[in-house]
Amino acid sequence: QVQLQESGPGLVKPSQTVSLTCTVSGGAETVDYYYWMWIRQTPGKGLEWMGAIGYSGVTYYSPSLKSRTSLFRDTSKNQFTLELSSVIPEDTAVYYCISRDGAGTRGDYWGKGTLVTVSS
């Protein structure tokens, strides 16, 4: 089973950029129909899809967040990264990384999530 682990700062100040990295282990995901996604959960909005990046590097972004979101991947390290710029307190959430098999042969694998708090 594929395992994912998020890492990043737990506390950031407004206007800063938060960088979260997800490390993938337990299986090779080096095919073009595999995608790595970021989803966050807030008390007010629930689950919100932020974006996804494919093994090839193709990216997809939520329209509401695309201006502040960047996704990267490093296939040599089995890692992918989310950068969210100009953060505001409303960005406070639990951030999850997810591995998705685009071919539908298995269900999604979720990381445990990491809490990011935006506060002065």
mmCIF file of N, CA and C in Angstrom:
data_model
loop_
_atom_site.group_PDB
_atom_site.id
_atom_site.type_symbol
_atom_site.label_atom_id
_atom_site.label_comp_id
_atom_site.label_asym_id
_atom_site.label_seq_id
_atom_site.Cartn_x
_atom_site.Cartn_y
_atom_site.Cartn_z
ATOM 1 N N GLN A 1 0.824 -1.179 0.000
ATOM 2 C CA GLN A 1 0.000 0.000 0.000
ATOM 3 C C GLN A 1 0.874 1.251 0.000
ATOM 4 N N VAL A 2 0.496 2.201 -0.814
ATOM 5 C CA VAL A 2 1.212 3.458 -0.884
ATOM 6 C C VAL A 2 0.979 4.250 0.394
ATOM 7 N N GLN A 3 2.038 4.854 0.903
ATOM 8 C CA GLN A 3 1.959 5.698 2.086
ATOM 9 C C GLN A 3 2.432 7.096 1.745
ATOM 10 N N LEU A 4 1.777 8.078 2.343
ATOM 11 C CA LEU A 4 2.106 9.469 2.115
ATOM 12 C C LEU A 4 2.282 10.169 3.448
ATOM 13 N N GLN A 5 3.244 11.074 3.494
ATOM 14 C CA GLN A 5 3.533 11.808 4.713
ATOM 15 C C GLN A 5 3.761 13.276 4.383
ATOM 16 N N GLU A 6 2.937 14.144 4.980
ATOM 17 C CA GLU A 6 3.088 15.578 4.800
ATOM 18 C C GLU A 6 4.100 16.131 5.792
ATOM 19 N N SER A 7 4.766 17.194 5.393
ATOM 20 C CA SER A 7 5.656 17.899 6.292
ATOM 21 C C SER A 7 5.659 19.375 5.929
ATOM 22 N N GLY A 8 5.845 20.206 6.937
ATOM 23 C CA GLY A 8 5.871 21.633 6.724
ATOM 24 C C GLY A 8 5.695 22.382 8.024
ATOM 25 N N PRO A 9 5.725 23.697 7.969
ATOM 26 C CA PRO A 9 5.592 24.489 9.185
ATOM 27 C C PRO A 9 4.165 24.462 9.705
ATOM 28 N N GLY A 10 4.027 24.397 11.001
ATOM 29 C CA GLY A 10 2.702 24.394 11.592
ATOM 30 C C GLY A 10 2.104 25.773 11.762
ATOM 31 N N LEU A 11 2.942 26.791 11.811
ATOM 32 C CA LEU A 11 2.493 28.150 12.047
ATOM 33 C C LEU A 11 3.189 29.086 11.079
ATOM 34 N N VAL A 12 2.403 29.904 10.391
ATOM 35 C CA VAL A 12 2.932 30.914 9.486
ATOM 36 C C VAL A 12 2.192 32.219 9.718
ATOM 37 N N LYS A 13 2.833 33.306 9.346
ATOM 38 C CA LYS A 13 2.239 34.623 9.511
ATOM 39 C C LYS A 13 1.512 35.052 8.248
ATOM 40 N N PRO A 14 0.484 35.886 8.392
ATOM 41 C CA PRO A 14 -0.191 36.402 7.196
ATOM 42 C C PRO A 14 0.788 37.057 6.237
ATOM 43 N N SER A 15 0.514 36.867 4.956
ATOM 44 C CA SER A 15 1.288 37.368 3.824
ATOM 45 C C SER A 15 2.480 36.489 3.469
ATOM 46 N N GLN A 16 2.823 35.548 4.304
ATOM 47 C CA GLN A 16 3.942 34.664 3.996
ATOM 48 C C GLN A 16 3.526 33.570 3.023
ATOM 49 N N THR A 17 4.498 32.818 2.568
ATOM 50 C CA THR A 17 4.279 31.662 1.715
ATOM 51 C C THR A 17 4.523 30.401 2.518
ATOM 52 N N VAL A 18 3.568 29.491 2.470
ATOM 53 C CA VAL A 18 3.709 28.219 3.152
ATOM 54 C C VAL A 18 4.082 27.152 2.137
ATOM 55 N N SER A 19 5.033 26.331 2.487
ATOM 56 C CA SER A 19 5.485 25.250 1.631
ATOM 57 C C SER A 19 5.292 23.931 2.358
ATOM 58 N N LEU A 20 4.539 23.043 1.746
ATOM 59 C CA LEU A 20 4.279 21.724 2.298
ATOM 60 C C LEU A 20 4.789 20.666 1.333
ATOM 61 N N THR A 21 5.441 19.671 1.868
ATOM 62 C CA THR A 21 6.002 18.608 1.056
ATOM 63 C C THR A 21 5.372 17.280 1.443
ATOM 64 N N CYS A 22 5.052 16.491 0.453
ATOM 65 C CA CYS A 22 4.512 15.154 0.656
ATOM 66 C C CYS A 22 5.514 14.140 0.138
ATOM 67 N N THR A 23 5.878 13.214 0.985
ATOM 68 C CA THR A 23 6.785 12.144 0.612
ATOM 69 C C THR A 23 5.988 10.866 0.406
ATOM 70 N N VAL A 24 6.181 10.234 -0.729
ATOM 71 C CA VAL A 24 5.435 9.040 -1.107
ATOM 72 C C VAL A 24 6.343 7.832 -0.994
ATOM 73 N N SER A 25 5.841 6.778 -0.379
ATOM 74 C CA SER A 25 6.601 5.545 -0.237
ATOM 75 C C SER A 25 5.671 4.351 -0.377
ATOM 76 N N GLY A 26 6.262 3.185 -0.512
ATOM 77 C CA GLY A 26 5.484 1.955 -0.540
ATOM 78 C C GLY A 26 5.060 1.480 -1.913
ATOM 79 N N GLY A 27 5.387 2.215 -2.939
ATOM 80 C CA GLY A 27 5.036 1.804 -4.280
ATOM 81 C C GLY A 27 5.497 2.807 -5.316
ATOM 82 N N ALA A 28 5.819 2.305 -6.463
ATOM 83 C CA ALA A 28 6.240 3.173 -7.549
ATOM 84 C C ALA A 28 5.020 3.787 -8.225
ATOM 85 N N GLU A 29 5.066 5.075 -8.417
ATOM 86 C CA GLU A 29 4.001 5.798 -9.093
ATOM 87 C C GLU A 29 4.629 6.622 -10.209
ATOM 88 N N THR A 30 5.061 5.932 -11.198
ATOM 89 C CA THR A 30 5.821 6.546 -12.281
ATOM 90 C C THR A 30 5.132 6.409 -13.623
ATOM 91 N N VAL A 31 3.806 6.337 -13.608
ATOM 92 C CA VAL A 31 3.048 6.237 -14.840
ATOM 93 C C VAL A 31 2.215 7.498 -15.027
ATOM 94 N N ASP A 32 1.854 7.766 -16.260
ATOM 95 C CA ASP A 32 1.259 9.044 -16.577
ATOM 96 C C ASP A 32 -0.160 9.220 -16.056
ATOM 97 N N TYR A 33 -0.823 8.138 -15.653
ATOM 98 C CA TYR A 33 -2.166 8.280 -15.121
ATOM 99 C C TYR A 33 -2.225 8.357 -13.600
ATOM 100 N N TYR A 34 -1.097 8.464 -12.948
ATOM 101 C CA TYR A 34 -1.050 8.709 -11.513
ATOM 102 C C TYR A 34 -0.951 10.207 -11.261
ATOM 103 N N TYR A 35 -1.711 10.681 -10.267
ATOM 104 C CA TYR A 35 -1.723 12.082 -9.903
ATOM 105 C C TYR A 35 -1.547 12.237 -8.407
ATOM 106 N N TRP A 36 -0.941 13.338 -8.024
ATOM 107 C CA TRP A 36 -0.758 13.671 -6.623
ATOM 108 C C TRP A 36 -1.486 14.976 -6.360
ATOM 109 N N MET A 37 -2.337 14.981 -5.329
ATOM 110 C CA MET A 37 -3.245 16.079 -5.082
ATOM 111 C C MET A 37 -3.071 16.650 -3.680
ATOM 112 N N TRP A 38 -3.566 17.857 -3.517
ATOM 113 C CA TRP A 38 -3.663 18.500 -2.217
ATOM 114 C C TRP A 38 -5.111 18.881 -1.956
ATOM 115 N N ILE A 39 -5.595 18.536 -0.779
ATOM 116 C CA ILE A 39 -6.928 18.878 -0.319
ATOM 117 C C ILE A 39 -6.801 19.424 1.092
ATOM 118 N N ARG A 40 -7.557 20.448 1.393
ATOM 119 C CA ARG A 40 -7.532 20.986 2.742
ATOM 120 C C ARG A 40 -8.923 20.953 3.354
ATOM 121 N N GLN A 41 -8.956 20.949 4.675
ATOM 122 C CA GLN A 41 -10.204 20.895 5.414
ATOM 123 C C GLN A 41 -10.241 22.025 6.429
ATOM 124 N N THR A 42 -11.285 22.844 6.336
ATOM 125 C CA THR A 42 -11.506 23.938 7.263
ATOM 126 C C THR A 42 -12.861 23.759 7.926
ATOM 127 N N PRO A 43 -13.031 24.323 9.126
ATOM 128 C CA PRO A 43 -14.342 24.194 9.783
ATOM 129 C C PRO A 43 -15.488 24.807 8.996
ATOM 130 N N GLY A 44 -15.233 25.884 8.282
ATOM 131 C CA GLY A 44 -16.303 26.568 7.569
ATOM 132 C C GLY A 44 -16.626 25.996 6.212
ATOM 133 N N LYS A 45 -15.622 25.545 5.481
ATOM 134 C CA LYS A 45 -15.819 25.104 4.103
ATOM 135 C C LYS A 45 -15.735 23.602 3.922
ATOM 136 N N GLY A 46 -15.312 22.899 4.934
ATOM 137 C CA GLY A 46 -15.139 21.468 4.788
ATOM 138 C C GLY A 46 -13.938 21.139 3.922
ATOM 139 N N LEU A 47 -14.087 20.119 3.105
ATOM 140 C CA LEU A 47 -13.007 19.695 2.222
ATOM 141 C C LEU A 47 -12.972 20.540 0.964
ATOM 142 N N GLU A 48 -11.790 20.992 0.613
ATOM 143 C CA GLU A 48 -11.600 21.826 -0.569
ATOM 144 C C GLU A 48 -10.428 21.296 -1.378
ATOM 145 N N TRP A 49 -10.700 20.939 -2.625
ATOM 146 C CA TRP A 49 -9.653 20.499 -3.526
ATOM 147 C C TRP A 49 -8.836 21.691 -3.990
ATOM 148 N N MET A 50 -7.529 21.588 -3.912
ATOM 149 C CA MET A 50 -6.656 22.698 -4.237
ATOM 150 C C MET A 50 -5.977 22.547 -5.593
ATOM 151 N N GLY A 51 -5.517 21.364 -5.880
ATOM 152 C CA GLY A 51 -4.844 21.153 -7.138
ATOM 153 C C GLY A 51 -4.240 19.772 -7.214
ATOM 154 N N ALA A 52 -3.685 19.467 -8.379
ATOM 155 C CA ALA A 52 -3.086 18.163 -8.606
ATOM 156 C C ALA A 52 -1.941 18.302 -9.587
ATOM 157 N N ILE A 53 -0.993 17.414 -9.463
ATOM 158 C CA ILE A 53 0.129 17.360 -10.388
ATOM 159 C C ILE A 53 0.348 15.915 -10.790
ATOM 160 N N GLY A 54 0.580 15.702 -12.067
ATOM 161 C CA GLY A 54 0.846 14.380 -12.569
ATOM 162 C C GLY A 54 2.318 14.055 -12.550
ATOM 163 N N TYR A 55 2.619 12.792 -12.751
ATOM 164 C CA TYR A 55 4.007 12.382 -12.783
ATOM 165 C C TYR A 55 4.785 13.131 -13.866
ATOM 166 N N SER A 56 4.121 13.424 -14.954
ATOM 167 C CA SER A 56 4.762 14.138 -16.045
ATOM 168 C C SER A 56 5.035 15.600 -15.720
ATOM 169 N N GLY A 57 4.390 16.112 -14.671
ATOM 170 C CA GLY A 57 4.515 17.510 -14.317
ATOM 171 C C GLY A 57 3.319 18.364 -14.692
ATOM 172 N N VAL A 58 2.356 17.800 -15.395
ATOM 173 C CA VAL A 58 1.155 18.544 -15.732
ATOM 174 C C VAL A 58 0.436 18.936 -14.449
ATOM 175 N N THR A 59 -0.093 20.146 -14.406
ATOM 176 C CA THR A 59 -0.722 20.666 -13.196
ATOM 177 C C THR A 59 -2.146 21.103 -13.448
ATOM 178 N N TYR A 60 -2.951 21.014 -12.406
ATOM 179 C CA TYR A 60 -4.331 21.469 -12.403
ATOM 180 C C TYR A 60 -4.558 22.218 -11.096
ATOM 181 N N TYR A 61 -5.260 23.343 -11.178
ATOM 182 C CA TYR A 61 -5.456 24.179 -10.005
ATOM 183 C C TYR A 61 -6.917 24.526 -9.825
ATOM 184 N N SER A 62 -7.331 24.643 -8.569
ATOM 185 C CA SER A 62 -8.652 25.159 -8.274
ATOM 186 C C SER A 62 -8.740 26.607 -8.730
ATOM 187 N N PRO A 63 -9.807 26.979 -9.441
ATOM 188 C CA PRO A 63 -9.914 28.371 -9.890
ATOM 189 C C PRO A 63 -9.843 29.385 -8.756
ATOM 190 N N SER A 64 -10.350 29.034 -7.592
ATOM 191 C CA SER A 64 -10.377 29.967 -6.480
ATOM 192 C C SER A 64 -9.018 30.159 -5.833
ATOM 193 N N LEU A 65 -8.080 29.279 -6.105
ATOM 194 C CA LEU A 65 -6.778 29.334 -5.460
ATOM 195 C C LEU A 65 -5.610 29.414 -6.431
ATOM 196 N N LYS A 66 -5.870 29.324 -7.720
ATOM 197 C CA LYS A 66 -4.803 29.193 -8.694
ATOM 198 C C LYS A 66 -3.822 30.357 -8.669
ATOM 199 N N SER A 67 -4.301 31.543 -8.335
ATOM 200 C CA SER A 67 -3.415 32.703 -8.330
ATOM 201 C C SER A 67 -2.386 32.656 -7.209
ATOM 202 N N ARG A 68 -2.626 31.831 -6.203
ATOM 203 C CA ARG A 68 -1.730 31.761 -5.056
ATOM 204 C C ARG A 68 -1.080 30.399 -4.884
ATOM 205 N N THR A 69 -1.358 29.474 -5.765
ATOM 206 C CA THR A 69 -0.941 28.086 -5.586
ATOM 207 C C THR A 69 0.053 27.663 -6.651
ATOM 208 N N SER A 70 1.068 26.948 -6.226
ATOM 209 C CA SER A 70 2.024 26.334 -7.141
ATOM 210 C C SER A 70 2.299 24.910 -6.686
ATOM 211 N N LEU A 71 2.393 24.009 -7.629
ATOM 212 C CA LEU A 71 2.671 22.610 -7.358
ATOM 213 C C LEU A 71 3.947 22.192 -8.063
ATOM 214 N N PHE A 72 4.746 21.405 -7.377
ATOM 215 C CA PHE A 72 5.994 20.893 -7.915
ATOM 216 C C PHE A 72 6.123 19.425 -7.545
ATOM 217 N N ARG A 73 6.923 18.719 -8.315
ATOM 218 C CA ARG A 73 7.235 17.355 -7.943
ATOM 219 C C ARG A 73 8.695 17.056 -8.259
ATOM 220 N N ASP A 74 9.258 16.172 -7.467
ATOM 221 C CA ASP A 74 10.620 15.698 -7.652
ATOM 222 C C ASP A 74 10.547 14.185 -7.687
ATOM 223 N N THR A 75 10.507 13.640 -8.871
ATOM 224 C CA THR A 75 10.325 12.200 -9.005
ATOM 225 C C THR A 75 11.511 11.411 -8.468
ATOM 226 N N SER A 76 12.694 12.003 -8.476
ATOM 227 C CA SER A 76 13.863 11.310 -7.959
ATOM 228 C C SER A 76 13.796 11.118 -6.454
ATOM 229 N N LYS A 77 13.036 11.969 -5.766
ATOM 230 C CA LYS A 77 12.891 11.889 -4.316
ATOM 231 C C LYS A 77 11.519 11.386 -3.887
ATOM 232 N N ASN A 78 10.662 11.069 -4.838
ATOM 233 C CA ASN A 78 9.295 10.649 -4.541
ATOM 234 C C ASN A 78 8.582 11.682 -3.673
ATOM 235 N N GLN A 79 8.720 12.927 -4.051
ATOM 236 C CA GLN A 79 8.129 14.012 -3.290
ATOM 237 C C GLN A 79 7.390 14.970 -4.201
ATOM 238 N N PHE A 80 6.342 15.578 -3.661
ATOM 239 C CA PHE A 80 5.702 16.693 -4.340
ATOM 240 C C PHE A 80 5.368 17.757 -3.313
ATOM 241 N N THR A 81 5.317 18.999 -3.789
ATOM 242 C CA THR A 81 5.282 20.146 -2.907
ATOM 243 C C THR A 81 4.152 21.092 -3.288
ATOM 244 N N LEU A 82 3.520 21.625 -2.272
ATOM 245 C CA LEU A 82 2.517 22.681 -2.421
ATOM 246 C C LEU A 82 3.084 23.975 -1.864
ATOM 247 N N GLU A 83 2.978 25.040 -2.634
ATOM 248 C CA GLU A 83 3.303 26.371 -2.156
ATOM 249 C C GLU A 83 2.064 27.248 -2.250
ATOM 250 N N LEU A 84 1.680 27.827 -1.134
ATOM 251 C CA LEU A 84 0.539 28.717 -1.063
ATOM 252 C C LEU A 84 1.045 30.065 -0.580
ATOM 253 N N SER A 85 0.926 31.062 -1.419
ATOM 254 C CA SER A 85 1.478 32.370 -1.133
ATOM 255 C C SER A 85 0.423 33.309 -0.567
ATOM 256 N N SER A 86 0.900 34.427 -0.014
ATOM 257 C CA SER A 86 0.025 35.478 0.514
ATOM 258 C C SER A 86 -1.055 34.920 1.419
ATOM 259 N N VAL A 87 -0.660 34.115 2.357
ATOM 260 C CA VAL A 87 -1.642 33.424 3.179
ATOM 261 C C VAL A 87 -2.378 34.397 4.093
ATOM 262 N N ILE A 88 -3.612 34.055 4.395
ATOM 263 C CA ILE A 88 -4.490 34.806 5.273
ATOM 264 C C ILE A 88 -5.007 33.857 6.347
ATOM 265 N N PRO A 89 -5.575 34.392 7.422
ATOM 266 C CA PRO A 89 -6.061 33.491 8.477
ATOM 267 C C PRO A 89 -7.049 32.440 7.994
ATOM 268 N N GLU A 90 -7.824 32.752 6.959
ATOM 269 C CA GLU A 90 -8.782 31.793 6.423
ATOM 270 C C GLU A 90 -8.120 30.586 5.767
ATOM 271 N N ASP A 91 -6.826 30.657 5.530
ATOM 272 C CA ASP A 91 -6.094 29.513 5.009
ATOM 273 C C ASP A 91 -5.773 28.493 6.092
ATOM 274 N N THR A 92 -6.060 28.818 7.329
ATOM 275 C CA THR A 92 -5.852 27.863 8.411
ATOM 276 C C THR A 92 -6.687 26.613 8.158
ATOM 277 N N ALA A 93 -6.024 25.474 8.114
ATOM 278 C CA ALA A 93 -6.713 24.241 7.762
ATOM 279 C C ALA A 93 -5.784 23.067 7.993
ATOM 280 N N VAL A 94 -6.365 21.888 7.916
ATOM 281 C CA VAL A 94 -5.585 20.665 7.840
ATOM 282 C C VAL A 94 -5.375 20.357 6.367
ATOM 283 N N TYR A 95 -4.141 20.206 5.973
ATOM 284 C CA TYR A 95 -3.785 19.983 4.579
ATOM 285 C C TYR A 95 -3.402 18.522 4.379
ATOM 286 N N TYR A 96 -4.025 17.906 3.385
ATOM 287 C CA TYR A 96 -3.793 16.507 3.073
ATOM 288 C C TYR A 96 -3.179 16.373 1.689
ATOM 289 N N CYS A 97 -2.246 15.461 1.547
ATOM 290 C CA CYS A 97 -1.795 15.055 0.228
ATOM 291 C C CYS A 97 -2.400 13.695 -0.092
ATOM 292 N N ILE A 98 -2.688 13.502 -1.376
ATOM 293 C CA ILE A 98 -3.414 12.317 -1.822
ATOM 294 C C ILE A 98 -2.776 11.784 -3.089
ATOM 295 N N SER A 99 -2.692 10.475 -3.168
ATOM 296 C CA SER A 99 -2.267 9.800 -4.383
ATOM 297 C C SER A 99 -3.488 9.204 -5.066
ATOM 298 N N ARG A 100 -3.650 9.503 -6.336
ATOM 299 C CA ARG A 100 -4.802 9.012 -7.091
ATOM 300 C C ARG A 100 -4.354 8.238 -8.306
ATOM 301 N N ASP A 101 -4.972 7.087 -8.489
ATOM 302 C CA ASP A 101 -4.776 6.289 -9.685
ATOM 303 C C ASP A 101 -5.811 6.744 -10.707
ATOM 304 N N GLY A 102 -5.362 7.467 -11.698
ATOM 305 C CA GLY A 102 -6.277 7.986 -12.688
ATOM 306 C C GLY A 102 -6.970 6.929 -13.514
ATOM 307 N N ALA A 103 -6.420 5.729 -13.547
ATOM 308 C CA ALA A 103 -7.040 4.632 -14.275
ATOM 309 C C ALA A 103 -8.163 3.978 -13.488
ATOM 310 N N GLY A 104 -8.303 4.306 -12.216
ATOM 311 C CA GLY A 104 -9.391 3.777 -11.415
ATOM 312 C C GLY A 104 -9.204 2.358 -10.932
ATOM 313 N N THR A 105 -7.981 1.862 -10.919
ATOM 314 C CA THR A 105 -7.733 0.498 -10.486
ATOM 315 C C THR A 105 -7.625 0.360 -8.973
ATOM 316 N N ARG A 106 -7.531 1.463 -8.266
ATOM 317 C CA ARG A 106 -7.506 1.437 -6.816
ATOM 318 C C ARG A 106 -8.080 2.739 -6.294
ATOM 319 N N GLY A 107 -8.386 2.770 -5.002
ATOM 320 C CA GLY A 107 -8.864 3.980 -4.373
ATOM 321 C C GLY A 107 -7.732 4.931 -4.035
ATOM 322 N N ASP A 108 -8.117 6.119 -3.622
ATOM 323 C CA ASP A 108 -7.136 7.130 -3.247
ATOM 324 C C ASP A 108 -6.413 6.746 -1.963
ATOM 325 N N TYR A 109 -5.163 7.156 -1.883
ATOM 326 C CA TYR A 109 -4.401 7.055 -0.646
ATOM 327 C C TYR A 109 -4.206 8.446 -0.091
ATOM 328 N N TRP A 110 -4.524 8.616 1.184
ATOM 329 C CA TRP A 110 -4.424 9.899 1.863
ATOM 330 C C TRP A 110 -3.298 9.897 2.878
ATOM 331 N N GLY A 111 -2.616 11.024 2.997
ATOM 332 C CA GLY A 111 -1.747 11.231 4.126
ATOM 333 C C GLY A 111 -2.563 11.505 5.372
ATOM 334 N N LYS A 112 -1.900 11.576 6.496
ATOM 335 C CA LYS A 112 -2.597 11.825 7.756
ATOM 336 C C LYS A 112 -3.012 13.273 7.924
ATOM 337 N N GLY A 113 -2.440 14.155 7.144
ATOM 338 C CA GLY A 113 -2.758 15.566 7.220
ATOM 339 C C GLY A 113 -1.819 16.308 8.144
ATOM 340 N N THR A 114 -1.640 17.570 7.857
ATOM 341 C CA THR A 114 -0.840 18.436 8.707
ATOM 342 C C THR A 114 -1.569 19.758 8.893
ATOM 343 N N LEU A 115 -1.623 20.223 10.124
ATOM 344 C CA LEU A 115 -2.320 21.464 10.444
ATOM 345 C C LEU A 115 -1.419 22.652 10.162
ATOM 346 N N VAL A 116 -1.949 23.589 9.400
ATOM 347 C CA VAL A 116 -1.278 24.857 9.143
ATOM 348 C C VAL A 116 -2.135 25.964 9.736
ATOM 349 N N THR A 117 -1.558 26.725 10.630
ATOM 350 C CA THR A 117 -2.250 27.835 11.269
ATOM 351 C C THR A 117 -1.636 29.142 10.806
ATOM 352 N N VAL A 118 -2.475 30.023 10.291
ATOM 353 C CA VAL A 118 -2.038 31.344 9.854
ATOM 354 C C VAL A 118 -2.472 32.337 10.913
ATOM 355 N N SER A 119 -1.504 32.926 11.577
ATOM 356 C CA SER A 119 -1.802 33.835 12.676
ATOM 357 C C SER A 119 -0.641 34.784 12.894
ATOM 358 N N SER A 120 -0.986 35.990 13.347
ATOM 359 C CA SER A 120 0.032 36.960 13.698
ATOM 360 C C SER A 120 0.622 36.682 15.068
#
